[in-house]
mmCIF file of C-alpha atoms in Angstrom:
data_model
loop_
_atom_site.group_PDB
_atom_site.id
_atom_site.type_symbol
_atom_site.label_atom_id
_atom_site.label_comp_id
_atom_site.label_asym_id
_atom_site.label_seq_id
_atom_site.Cartn_x
_atom_site.Cartn_y
_atom_site.Cartn_z
ATOM 1 C CA MET A 150 118.397 371.916 0.831
ATOM 2 C CA ALA A 151 115.557 370.604 -1.255
ATOM 3 C CA VAL A 152 112.035 371.925 -0.251
ATOM 4 C CA ASN A 153 109.154 369.669 -1.355
ATOM 5 C CA THR A 154 106.548 371.961 -0.069
ATOM 6 C CA PRO A 155 105.886 375.650 -0.415
ATOM 7 C CA LEU A 156 107.426 377.590 2.133
ATOM 8 C CA HIS A 157 105.750 380.601 4.279
ATOM 9 C CA PHE A 158 108.096 383.524 5.202
ATOM 10 C CA ILE A 159 107.511 386.827 7.073
ATOM 11 C CA ILE A 160 109.864 389.479 6.312
ATOM 12 C CA ALA A 161 110.222 392.126 9.278
ATOM 13 C CA ASP A 162 111.761 395.171 8.475
ATOM 14 C CA ASP A 163 111.047 398.661 8.626
ATOM 15 C CA HIS A 164 112.776 399.672 5.316
ATOM 16 C CA TRP A 165 110.726 398.837 2.423
ATOM 17 C CA ALA A 166 113.481 398.578 -0.018
ATOM 18 C CA MET A 167 114.997 395.999 2.233
ATOM 19 C CA ARG A 168 111.623 394.121 2.236
ATOM 20 C CA PHE A 169 111.641 394.344 -1.183
ATOM 21 C CA GLY A 170 115.038 392.904 -1.998
ATOM 22 C CA LEU A 171 114.556 390.095 0.422
ATOM 23 C CA SER A 172 111.157 389.131 -1.288
ATOM 24 C CA LYS A 173 112.548 388.894 -4.633
ATOM 25 C CA LEU A 174 115.499 386.772 -3.433
ATOM 26 C CA LEU A 175 112.710 384.679 -1.627
ATOM 27 C CA SER A 176 110.670 384.273 -4.918
ATOM 28 C CA LYS A 177 113.677 383.309 -6.786
ATOM 29 C CA ASN A 178 114.980 380.926 -4.832
ATOM 30 C CA PHE A 179 111.865 379.136 -3.105
ATOM 31 C CA PRO A 180 109.398 379.032 -6.071
ATOM 32 C CA ASP A 181 105.910 379.035 -5.105
ATOM 33 C CA CYS A 182 106.686 380.148 -1.377
ATOM 34 C CA THR A 183 104.293 382.714 0.465
ATOM 35 C CA ILE A 184 105.691 385.851 1.742
ATOM 36 C CA TYR A 185 104.226 388.291 3.993
ATOM 37 C CA GLU A 186 105.940 391.866 4.802
ATOM 38 C CA VAL A 187 105.702 393.777 7.824
ATOM 39 C CA ALA A 188 107.197 396.840 8.914
ATOM 40 C CA ASP A 189 107.697 396.334 13.037
ATOM 41 C CA GLY A 190 107.983 394.020 16.076
ATOM 42 C CA VAL A 191 104.046 394.219 16.528
ATOM 43 C CA GLU A 192 103.171 393.763 13.028
ATOM 44 C CA VAL A 193 105.123 390.394 12.823
ATOM 45 C CA LEU A 194 103.700 388.972 15.662
ATOM 46 C CA SER A 195 99.851 390.010 14.524
ATOM 47 C CA ALA A 196 101.151 388.260 11.280
ATOM 48 C CA TYR A 197 102.335 385.094 12.579
ATOM 49 C CA ASN A 198 99.148 384.868 14.659
ATOM 50 C CA ASN A 199 96.874 385.398 11.160
ATOM 51 C CA GLN A 200 99.249 383.166 9.303
ATOM 52 C CA SER A 201 102.101 380.994 10.515
ATOM 53 C CA ALA A 202 105.584 380.918 8.629
ATOM 54 C CA ASP A 203 108.114 378.453 8.565
ATOM 55 C CA VAL A 204 110.936 381.062 8.815
ATOM 56 C CA ILE A 205 110.816 384.643 9.699
ATOM 57 C CA LEU A 206 113.733 387.435 8.619
ATOM 58 C CA MET A 207 113.656 389.515 11.653
ATOM 59 C CA ASP A 208 115.302 392.848 11.655
ATOM 60 C CA SER A 209 117.035 393.387 15.026
ATOM 61 C CA ARG A 210 116.268 397.006 15.264
ATOM 62 C CA MET A 211 112.485 398.212 14.348
ATOM 63 C CA PRO A 212 109.792 400.401 15.672
ATOM 64 C CA LYS A 213 107.121 399.652 18.209
ATOM 65 C CA LEU A 214 109.044 396.557 19.318
ATOM 66 C CA ASN A 215 112.366 395.771 18.153
ATOM 67 C CA GLY A 216 113.383 392.262 16.689
ATOM 68 C CA ILE A 217 114.920 390.804 19.816
ATOM 69 C CA GLU A 218 111.563 391.644 22.071
ATOM 70 C CA ALA A 219 109.558 390.229 18.941
ATOM 71 C CA THR A 220 111.508 387.295 18.722
ATOM 72 C CA ARG A 221 111.389 386.503 22.485
ATOM 73 C CA ILE A 222 107.746 386.868 22.556
ATOM 74 C CA LEU A 223 107.197 384.965 19.469
ATOM 75 C CA LEU A 224 109.362 382.009 20.797
ATOM 76 C CA LYS A 225 107.574 381.667 23.992
ATOM 77 C CA GLN A 226 104.373 381.331 22.318
ATOM 78 C CA HIS A 227 105.331 379.243 19.140
ATOM 79 C CA PRO A 228 108.991 377.405 20.005
ATOM 80 C CA THR A 229 109.476 375.748 16.619
ATOM 81 C CA VAL A 230 109.377 378.824 14.672
ATOM 82 C CA LYS A 231 112.679 379.716 13.047
ATOM 83 C CA VAL A 232 113.891 383.029 13.260
ATOM 84 C CA VAL A 233 116.732 384.495 11.196
ATOM 85 C CA ALA A 234 118.055 387.670 12.626
ATOM 86 C CA LEU A 235 118.902 390.373 10.345
ATOM 87 C CA SER A 236 120.913 393.347 11.444
ATOM 88 C CA MET A 237 123.357 396.126 10.201
ATOM 89 C CA LEU A 238 125.232 395.350 13.344
ATOM 90 C CA GLN A 239 128.149 392.563 14.013
ATOM 91 C CA ASP A 240 129.068 393.115 17.597
ATOM 92 C CA GLU A 241 128.702 390.721 20.716
ATOM 93 C CA THR A 242 125.844 392.776 22.295
ATOM 94 C CA SER A 243 123.510 392.415 19.342
ATOM 95 C CA MET A 244 124.341 388.970 18.546
ATOM 96 C CA THR A 245 124.286 387.909 21.810
ATOM 97 C CA ALA A 246 120.736 389.289 22.537
ATOM 98 C CA MET A 247 119.322 387.657 19.105
ATOM 99 C CA PHE A 248 120.399 384.317 20.185
ATOM 100 C CA GLU A 249 119.182 384.482 23.852
ATOM 101 C CA ALA A 250 115.739 385.723 22.410
ATOM 102 C CA GLY A 251 115.713 382.485 20.352
ATOM 103 C CA ALA A 252 117.159 383.088 17.110
ATOM 104 C CA ARG A 253 118.548 380.531 14.830
ATOM 105 C CA ALA A 254 120.608 382.177 12.633
ATOM 106 C CA TYR A 255 122.471 385.703 12.662
ATOM 107 C CA VAL A 256 122.902 387.423 9.543
ATOM 108 C CA THR A 257 124.540 391.232 8.608
ATOM 109 C CA LYS A 258 122.594 392.719 6.041
ATOM 110 C CA ASN A 259 125.551 393.508 3.871
ATOM 111 C CA VAL A 260 126.090 390.032 2.877
ATOM 112 C CA ASP A 261 125.597 388.482 -0.609
ATOM 113 C CA GLY A 262 121.886 386.907 -1.164
ATOM 114 C CA THR A 263 123.462 383.543 -1.269
ATOM 115 C CA GLU A 264 124.497 383.520 2.328
ATOM 116 C CA ILE A 265 120.628 384.787 3.483
ATOM 117 C CA ILE A 266 119.713 381.595 1.291
ATOM 118 C CA SER A 267 122.427 379.709 3.299
ATOM 119 C CA ALA A 268 120.972 380.920 6.578
ATOM 120 C CA ILE A 269 117.516 380.141 5.754
ATOM 121 C CA ASN A 270 118.473 376.440 4.572
ATOM 122 C CA THR A 271 120.586 375.703 7.357
ATOM 123 C CA VAL A 272 117.774 376.813 9.996
ATOM 124 C CA LEU A 273 115.207 374.611 7.951
ATOM 125 C CA GLU A 274 117.806 371.614 8.699
ATOM 126 C CA GLY A 275 117.597 372.429 12.298
ATOM 127 C CA LYS A 276 121.061 373.747 12.664
ATOM 128 C CA LEU A 277 122.577 377.085 13.698
ATOM 129 C CA TYR A 278 123.974 379.626 11.359
ATOM 130 C CA VAL A 279 126.258 382.641 12.402
ATOM 131 C CA LEU A 280 128.010 385.021 10.189
ATOM 132 C CA GLY A 281 128.913 382.656 7.710
ATOM 133 C CA LYS A 282 129.358 379.448 9.650
ATOM 134 C CA ILE A 283 127.268 376.595 10.165
ATOM 135 C CA MET A 284 127.324 375.816 13.692
ATOM 136 C CA ASN A 285 125.522 372.422 14.094
ATOM 137 C CA GLN A 286 127.783 371.196 16.597
ATOM 138 C CA PHE A 287 126.557 374.065 19.134
ATOM 139 C CA SER A 288 123.842 374.464 21.368
ATOM 140 C CA LEU A 289 122.233 377.795 21.505
ATOM 141 C CA LYS A 290 123.887 378.379 25.031
ATOM 142 C CA GLU A 291 126.996 377.800 23.318
ATOM 143 C CA ILE A 292 126.571 379.960 20.586
ATOM 144 C CA VAL A 293 125.881 382.903 23.080
ATOM 145 C CA SER A 294 129.425 381.927 24.730
ATOM 146 C CA TRP A 295 130.750 381.977 21.283
ATOM 147 C CA SER A 296 129.598 385.131 20.234
ATOM 148 C CA LYS A 297 131.097 386.690 23.354
ATOM 149 C CA HIS A 298 134.526 385.266 22.196
ATOM 150 C CA ALA A 299 133.876 386.136 18.734
ATOM 151 C CA PHE A 300 134.817 390.030 18.852
ATOM 152 C CA ILE A 301 138.001 389.551 21.110
ATOM 153 C CA HIS A 302 140.899 391.062 18.982
ATOM 154 C CA ILE A 303 143.513 388.305 18.474
ATOM 155 C CA SER A 304 146.668 389.671 16.336
ATOM 156 C CA GLU A 305 148.165 387.621 13.885
ATOM 157 C CA ARG A 306 150.956 386.682 15.909
ATOM 158 C CA GLU A 307 148.946 385.985 18.937
ATOM 159 C CA LYS A 308 147.077 383.619 16.822
ATOM 160 C CA GLU A 309 149.903 381.997 15.463
ATOM 161 C CA VAL A 310 151.386 381.403 19.167
ATOM 162 C CA LEU A 311 147.755 379.838 19.850
ATOM 163 C CA LEU A 312 147.758 377.454 17.123
ATOM 164 C CA LEU A 313 151.258 376.103 18.182
ATOM 165 C CA ILE A 314 150.178 375.841 21.818
ATOM 166 C CA CYS A 315 147.301 373.795 20.616
ATOM 167 C CA LYS A 316 149.672 371.445 18.658
ATOM 168 C CA GLU A 317 151.373 370.948 22.246
ATOM 169 C CA LEU A 318 154.491 372.837 21.511
ATOM 170 C CA SER A 319 156.701 374.260 24.462
ATOM 171 C CA MET A 320 157.635 377.638 24.842
ATOM 172 C CA THR A 321 161.061 376.777 23.558
ATOM 173 C CA GLU A 322 159.831 375.044 20.285
ATOM 174 C CA ILE A 323 157.328 377.986 19.348
ATOM 175 C CA ALA A 324 160.171 380.378 20.161
ATOM 176 C CA GLU A 325 162.252 378.282 17.704
ATOM 177 C CA GLN A 326 159.678 377.889 15.040
ATOM 178 C CA LEU A 327 158.548 381.923 15.050
ATOM 179 C CA HIS A 328 162.120 382.923 15.380
ATOM 180 C CA ILE A 329 161.305 384.877 18.524
ATOM 181 C CA SER A 330 162.677 384.397 22.264
ATOM 182 C CA VAL A 331 161.200 382.245 24.712
ATOM 183 C CA ASN A 332 160.255 385.871 26.917
ATOM 184 C CA THR A 333 158.351 387.206 23.785
ATOM 185 C CA VAL A 334 156.445 383.868 23.240
ATOM 186 C CA GLN A 335 155.436 384.150 27.065
ATOM 187 C CA ASN A 336 154.177 387.528 26.892
ATOM 188 C CA HIS A 337 151.820 386.634 23.970
ATOM 189 C CA ARG A 338 150.633 383.692 25.637
ATOM 190 C CA ASN A 339 149.816 385.902 29.001
ATOM 191 C CA HIS A 340 148.135 388.524 26.711
ATOM 192 C CA LEU A 341 145.908 385.653 25.454
ATOM 193 C CA LEU A 342 145.245 384.682 28.782
ATOM 194 C CA ASP A 343 144.285 388.096 29.910
ATOM 195 C CA LYS A 344 142.249 388.749 26.786
ATOM 196 C CA ILE A 345 140.166 385.447 26.451
ATOM 197 C CA ASN A 346 139.885 385.659 30.383
ATOM 198 C CA VAL A 347 141.021 382.096 31.041
ATOM 199 C CA HIS A 348 143.448 380.735 33.265
ATOM 200 C CA ASN A 349 145.522 377.981 31.594
ATOM 201 C CA THR A 350 146.396 376.289 28.259
ATOM 202 C CA ALA A 351 143.415 373.996 28.364
ATOM 203 C CA GLY A 352 141.190 377.305 28.317
ATOM 204 C CA LEU A 353 143.371 378.551 25.337
ATOM 205 C CA VAL A 354 142.595 375.369 23.464
ATOM 206 C CA MET A 355 138.882 375.400 24.272
ATOM 207 C CA TYR A 356 138.898 378.951 22.858
ATOM 208 C CA ALA A 357 140.423 378.091 19.708
ATOM 209 C CA ASN A 358 138.372 375.260 19.315
ATOM 210 C CA LYS A 359 135.117 377.319 19.639
ATOM 211 C CA MET A 360 136.437 379.504 17.067
ATOM 212 C CA GLY A 361 136.886 376.960 14.623
ATOM 213 C CA TRP A 362 140.595 377.273 14.210
ATOM 214 C CA VAL A 363 141.745 373.806 15.261
#
């Protein structure tokens, strides 16, 4: 995304090396931007009140006030601020908590810098970004629902069965295509229903859609 005016950033992270790396990344990709660095959640609230920012890169775990609470407080006072959550964690609980607090993007710290820039550009365009996916077709409420599904372990065989179900193939047709028995197909379908916690084929199709598989 082309940015016509200098952007204002706040980097909130309790590790100076992470702040340093992010600052260099932002300076390289957003010329003439202003960058404020803080080390905890209390400082980020104070920094924003003293100098508002277009985007806040928010560590989810910080001393004094963690990134989740800091995001929640900040968004209540300033609902238009865009928060990009940065975390070492890639689990349902952490991701869901950040989005429920109002974050617009969630990126893990071990990603390449280009993904962080993609997340920033995505939120500046008014879209949502989750672990490499631009989720502009979902609301924040739906993102929370998506994150709860994202960490269900689906085996490759179960995924194959699921995708064929989405193509409206019968149990017999799926069995023939995968060279397995109808009973095995039915077992995979039952396991999928249990794992995803849905009751019918429509629920399975909705899950596949949320995951971007169909």
